[in-house]
PDB file of C-alpha atoms in Angstrom:
ATOM      1  CA  UNK L 155      58.492 215.194  42.367  1.00 63.00           C
ATOM      2  CA  UNK L 156      60.073 212.557  44.300  1.00 75.00           C
ATOM      3  CA  UNK L 157      63.423 211.017  43.218  1.00 87.00           C
ATOM      4  CA  UNK L 158      65.085 208.001  43.921  1.00 92.00           C
ATOM      5  CA  UNK L 159      68.571 207.127  43.340  1.00 95.00           C
ATOM      6  CA  UNK L 160      70.068 203.477  43.135  1.00 97.00           C
ATOM      7  CA  UNK L 161      73.893 202.670  43.708  1.00 98.00           C
ATOM      8  CA  UNK L 162      75.920 200.294  45.491  1.00 98.00           C
ATOM      9  CA  UNK L 163      76.410 197.638  42.243  1.00 98.00           C
ATOM     10  CA  UNK L 164      79.305 195.952  40.791  1.00 98.00           C
ATOM     11  CA  UNK L 165      80.909 192.534  39.659  1.00 98.00           C
ATOM     12  CA  UNK L 166      80.816 189.660  43.124  1.00 98.00           C
ATOM     13  CA  UNK L 167      81.647 185.908  43.296  1.00 98.00           C
ATOM     14  CA  UNK L 168      79.634 183.692  44.266  1.00 98.00           C
ATOM     15  CA  UNK L 169      79.178 183.805  47.749  1.00 98.00           C
ATOM     16  CA  UNK L 170      79.891 187.548  47.938  1.00 98.00           C
ATOM     17  CA  UNK L 171      77.863 190.694  49.129  1.00 98.00           C
ATOM     18  CA  UNK L 172      76.939 194.041  47.693  1.00 98.00           C
ATOM     19  CA  UNK L 173      75.397 196.625  49.860  1.00 98.00           C
ATOM     20  CA  UNK L 174      72.462 198.775  47.599  1.00 98.00           C
ATOM     21  CA  UNK L 175      71.554 202.352  48.088  1.00 98.00           C
ATOM     22  CA  UNK L 176      68.114 203.985  47.458  1.00 96.00           C
ATOM     23  CA  UNK L 177      68.661 207.267  48.122  1.00 95.00           C
ATOM     24  CA  UNK L 178      65.463 209.785  47.755  1.00 91.00           C
ATOM     25  CA  UNK L 179      65.439 213.153  47.491  1.00 89.00           C
ATOM     26  CA  UNK L 180      62.820 214.008  50.099  1.00 85.00           C
ATOM     27  CA  UNK L 181      61.082 212.522  53.182  1.00 84.00           C
ATOM     28  CA  UNK L 182      58.995 209.691  52.149  1.00 83.00           C
ATOM     29  CA  UNK L 183      59.201 207.261  54.556  1.00 86.00           C
ATOM     30  CA  UNK L 184      56.038 207.991  56.258  1.00 86.00           C
ATOM     31  CA  UNK L 185      53.381 207.975  53.063  1.00 85.00           C
ATOM     32  CA  UNK L 186      55.505 205.476  51.165  1.00 90.00           C
ATOM     33  CA  UNK L 187      56.591 201.995  51.531  1.00 95.00           C
ATOM     34  CA  UNK L 188      59.989 201.557  49.236  1.00 95.00           C
ATOM     35  CA  UNK L 189      60.734 198.469  47.190  1.00 96.00           C
ATOM     36  CA  UNK L 190      63.792 196.847  45.058  1.00 97.00           C
ATOM     37  CA  UNK L 191      63.419 194.826  41.946  1.00 97.00           C
ATOM     38  CA  UNK L 192      65.686 193.575  39.722  1.00 98.00           C
ATOM     39  CA  UNK L 193      65.543 192.524  36.130  1.00 97.00           C
ATOM     40  CA  UNK L 194      67.758 189.986  34.708  1.00 97.00           C
ATOM     41  CA  UNK L 195      68.398 190.176  30.470  1.00 92.00           C
ATOM     42  CA  UNK L 196      64.983 188.394  28.996  1.00 94.00           C
ATOM     43  CA  UNK L 197      62.976 188.995  32.233  1.00 96.00           C
ATOM     44  CA  UNK L 198      60.823 190.533  33.581  1.00 95.00           C
ATOM     45  CA  UNK L 199      60.425 192.707  36.542  1.00 94.00           C
ATOM     46  CA  UNK L 200      61.062 191.565  39.961  1.00 95.00           C
ATOM     47  CA  UNK L 201      59.900 192.384  42.951  1.00 95.00           C
ATOM     48  CA  UNK L 202      62.470 190.874  46.042  1.00 97.00           C
ATOM     49  CA  UNK L 203      61.903 192.967  48.731  1.00 97.00           C
ATOM     50  CA  UNK L 204      59.731 195.610  50.542  1.00 97.00           C
ATOM     51  CA  UNK L 205      59.633 197.731  53.626  1.00 97.00           C
ATOM     52  CA  UNK L 206      56.643 199.417  54.752  1.00 95.00           C
ATOM     53  CA  UNK L 207      55.717 202.405  56.156  1.00 93.00           C
ATOM     54  CA  UNK L 208      54.961 200.894  59.375  1.00 93.00           C
ATOM     55  CA  UNK L 209      58.631 199.181  58.600  1.00 95.00           C
ATOM     56  CA  UNK L 210      57.965 195.660  58.528  1.00 95.00           C
ATOM     57  CA  UNK L 211      59.237 193.916  55.387  1.00 97.00           C
ATOM     58  CA  UNK L 212      58.224 191.315  52.788  1.00 96.00           C
ATOM     59  CA  UNK L 213      60.973 189.723  50.268  1.00 97.00           C
ATOM     60  CA  UNK L 214      60.342 187.288  47.469  1.00 95.00           C
ATOM     61  CA  UNK L 215      60.864 183.708  47.718  1.00 96.00           C
ATOM     62  CA  UNK L 216      64.091 183.399  45.739  1.00 95.00           C
ATOM     63  CA  UNK L 217      65.679 186.048  48.001  1.00 97.00           C
ATOM     64  CA  UNK L 218      64.929 184.990  51.519  1.00 97.00           C
ATOM     65  CA  UNK L 219      67.075 184.320  53.947  1.00 97.00           C
ATOM     66  CA  UNK L 220      70.129 186.160  51.865  1.00 98.00           C
ATOM     67  CA  UNK L 221      68.915 189.485  51.593  1.00 98.00           C
ATOM     68  CA  UNK L 222      68.237 191.925  54.250  1.00 98.00           C
ATOM     69  CA  UNK L 223      66.223 195.695  53.504  1.00 98.00           C
ATOM     70  CA  UNK L 224      65.839 198.588  56.053  1.00 98.00           C
ATOM     71  CA  UNK L 225      66.367 202.324  56.025  1.00 96.00           C
ATOM     72  CA  UNK L 226      67.805 204.863  57.292  1.00 95.00           C
ATOM     73  CA  UNK L 227      65.241 208.100  58.054  1.00 92.00           C
ATOM     74  CA  UNK L 228      67.793 210.592  58.603  1.00 92.00           C
ATOM     75  CA  UNK L 229      69.530 209.980  55.776  1.00 94.00           C
ATOM     76  CA  UNK L 230      66.149 209.216  53.533  1.00 93.00           C
ATOM     77  CA  UNK L 231      67.944 206.171  52.218  1.00 96.00           C
ATOM     78  CA  UNK L 232      67.111 202.655  51.684  1.00 97.00           C
ATOM     79  CA  UNK L 233      69.292 199.682  51.495  1.00 98.00           C
ATOM     80  CA  UNK L 234      69.385 196.060  50.110  1.00 98.00           C
ATOM     81  CA  UNK L 235      71.744 193.867  51.854  1.00 98.00           C
ATOM     82  CA  UNK L 236      72.690 191.243  49.713  1.00 98.00           C
ATOM     83  CA  UNK L 237      74.525 188.483  50.614  1.00 98.00           C
ATOM     84  CA  UNK L 238      74.871 184.954  49.632  1.00 98.00           C
ATOM     85  CA  UNK L 239      75.220 185.947  45.987  1.00 98.00           C
ATOM     86  CA  UNK L 240      74.072 183.376  43.336  1.00 98.00           C
ATOM     87  CA  UNK L 241      74.751 184.275  39.446  1.00 98.00           C
ATOM     88  CA  UNK L 242      71.143 183.937  39.364  1.00 97.00           C
ATOM     89  CA  UNK L 243      70.706 187.539  41.367  1.00 98.00           C
ATOM     90  CA  UNK L 244      72.577 188.795  38.481  1.00 98.00           C
ATOM     91  CA  UNK L 245      70.154 191.780  37.025  1.00 98.00           C
ATOM     92  CA  UNK L 246      69.752 195.418  37.073  1.00 98.00           C
ATOM     93  CA  UNK L 247      68.550 196.492  40.483  1.00 98.00           C
ATOM     94  CA  UNK L 248      65.898 199.587  41.127  1.00 97.00           C
ATOM     95  CA  UNK L 249      64.212 200.992  43.951  1.00 96.00           C
ATOM     96  CA  UNK L 250      60.650 201.942  43.708  1.00 95.00           C
ATOM     97  CA  UNK L 251      57.763 204.088  46.488  1.00 93.00           C
ATOM     98  CA  UNK L 252      53.987 203.823  46.246  1.00 93.00           C
ATOM     99  CA  UNK L 253      51.945 202.063  48.030  1.00 93.00           C
ATOM    100  CA  UNK L 254      52.094 197.846  48.872  1.00 93.00           C
ATOM    101  CA  UNK L 255      49.162 195.988  49.209  1.00 90.00           C
ATOM    102  CA  UNK L 256      48.087 192.032  48.378  1.00 88.00           C
ATOM    103  CA  UNK L 257      51.806 191.187  47.963  1.00 84.00           C
ATOM    104  CA  UNK L 258      52.937 194.552  45.412  1.00 90.00           C
ATOM    105  CA  UNK L 259      54.352 197.774  44.839  1.00 92.00           C
ATOM    106  CA  UNK L 260      52.175 200.136  43.239  1.00 92.00           C
ATOM    107  CA  UNK L 261      53.859 202.367  41.961  1.00 90.00           C
ATOM    108  CA  UNK L 262      53.893 206.087  39.451  1.00 83.00           C
ATOM    109  CA  UNK L 263      53.860 205.192  35.552  1.00 76.00           C
ATOM    110  CA  UNK L 264      57.469 205.938  33.876  1.00 76.00           C
ATOM    111  CA  UNK L 265      59.119 206.822  37.711  1.00 84.00           C
ATOM    112  CA  UNK L 266      61.895 204.439  36.874  1.00 89.00           C
ATOM    113  CA  UNK L 267      65.286 205.373  36.976  1.00 90.00           C
ATOM    114  CA  UNK L 268      68.270 203.813  35.887  1.00 93.00           C
ATOM    115  CA  UNK L 269      69.141 201.459  38.027  1.00 97.00           C
ATOM    116  CA  UNK L 270      72.299 199.663  39.525  1.00 98.00           C
ATOM    117  CA  UNK L 271      74.054 196.572  37.823  1.00 98.00           C
ATOM    118  CA  UNK L 272      74.879 193.590  40.225  1.00 98.00           C
ATOM    119  CA  UNK L 273      76.593 191.321  38.286  1.00 98.00           C
ATOM    120  CA  UNK L 274      77.295 187.951  40.269  1.00 98.00           C
ATOM    121  CA  UNK L 275      80.054 185.752  38.428  1.00 97.00           C
ATOM    122  CA  UNK L 276      83.240 183.690  38.919  1.00 93.00           C
TER     123      UNK L 276
END
């Protein structure tokens, strides 16, 4: 029932920054963790950052120290601040919500949106 819409992607040079937004249609953060994923051409979808119902955060090894996930409960929005971007970060970025445990975010099948394209290139 809850829809998540990604925005904020674009073209940026290596070393640059972008902030992605994930807007929810309703308040869900008290019962759902939210994660950011990315999928590059020819690769599997990769979970890069998670914020839990309690507000703790976890990151994939490839983005630790560079990306920060946060949320604004009043705006029903989760953000992904991406700094020190690299060409390897080029991908379509998606957000999704579900239960988190054992290093995985469990989401409803078929719940993926269109994502937002991030391209890092000189």
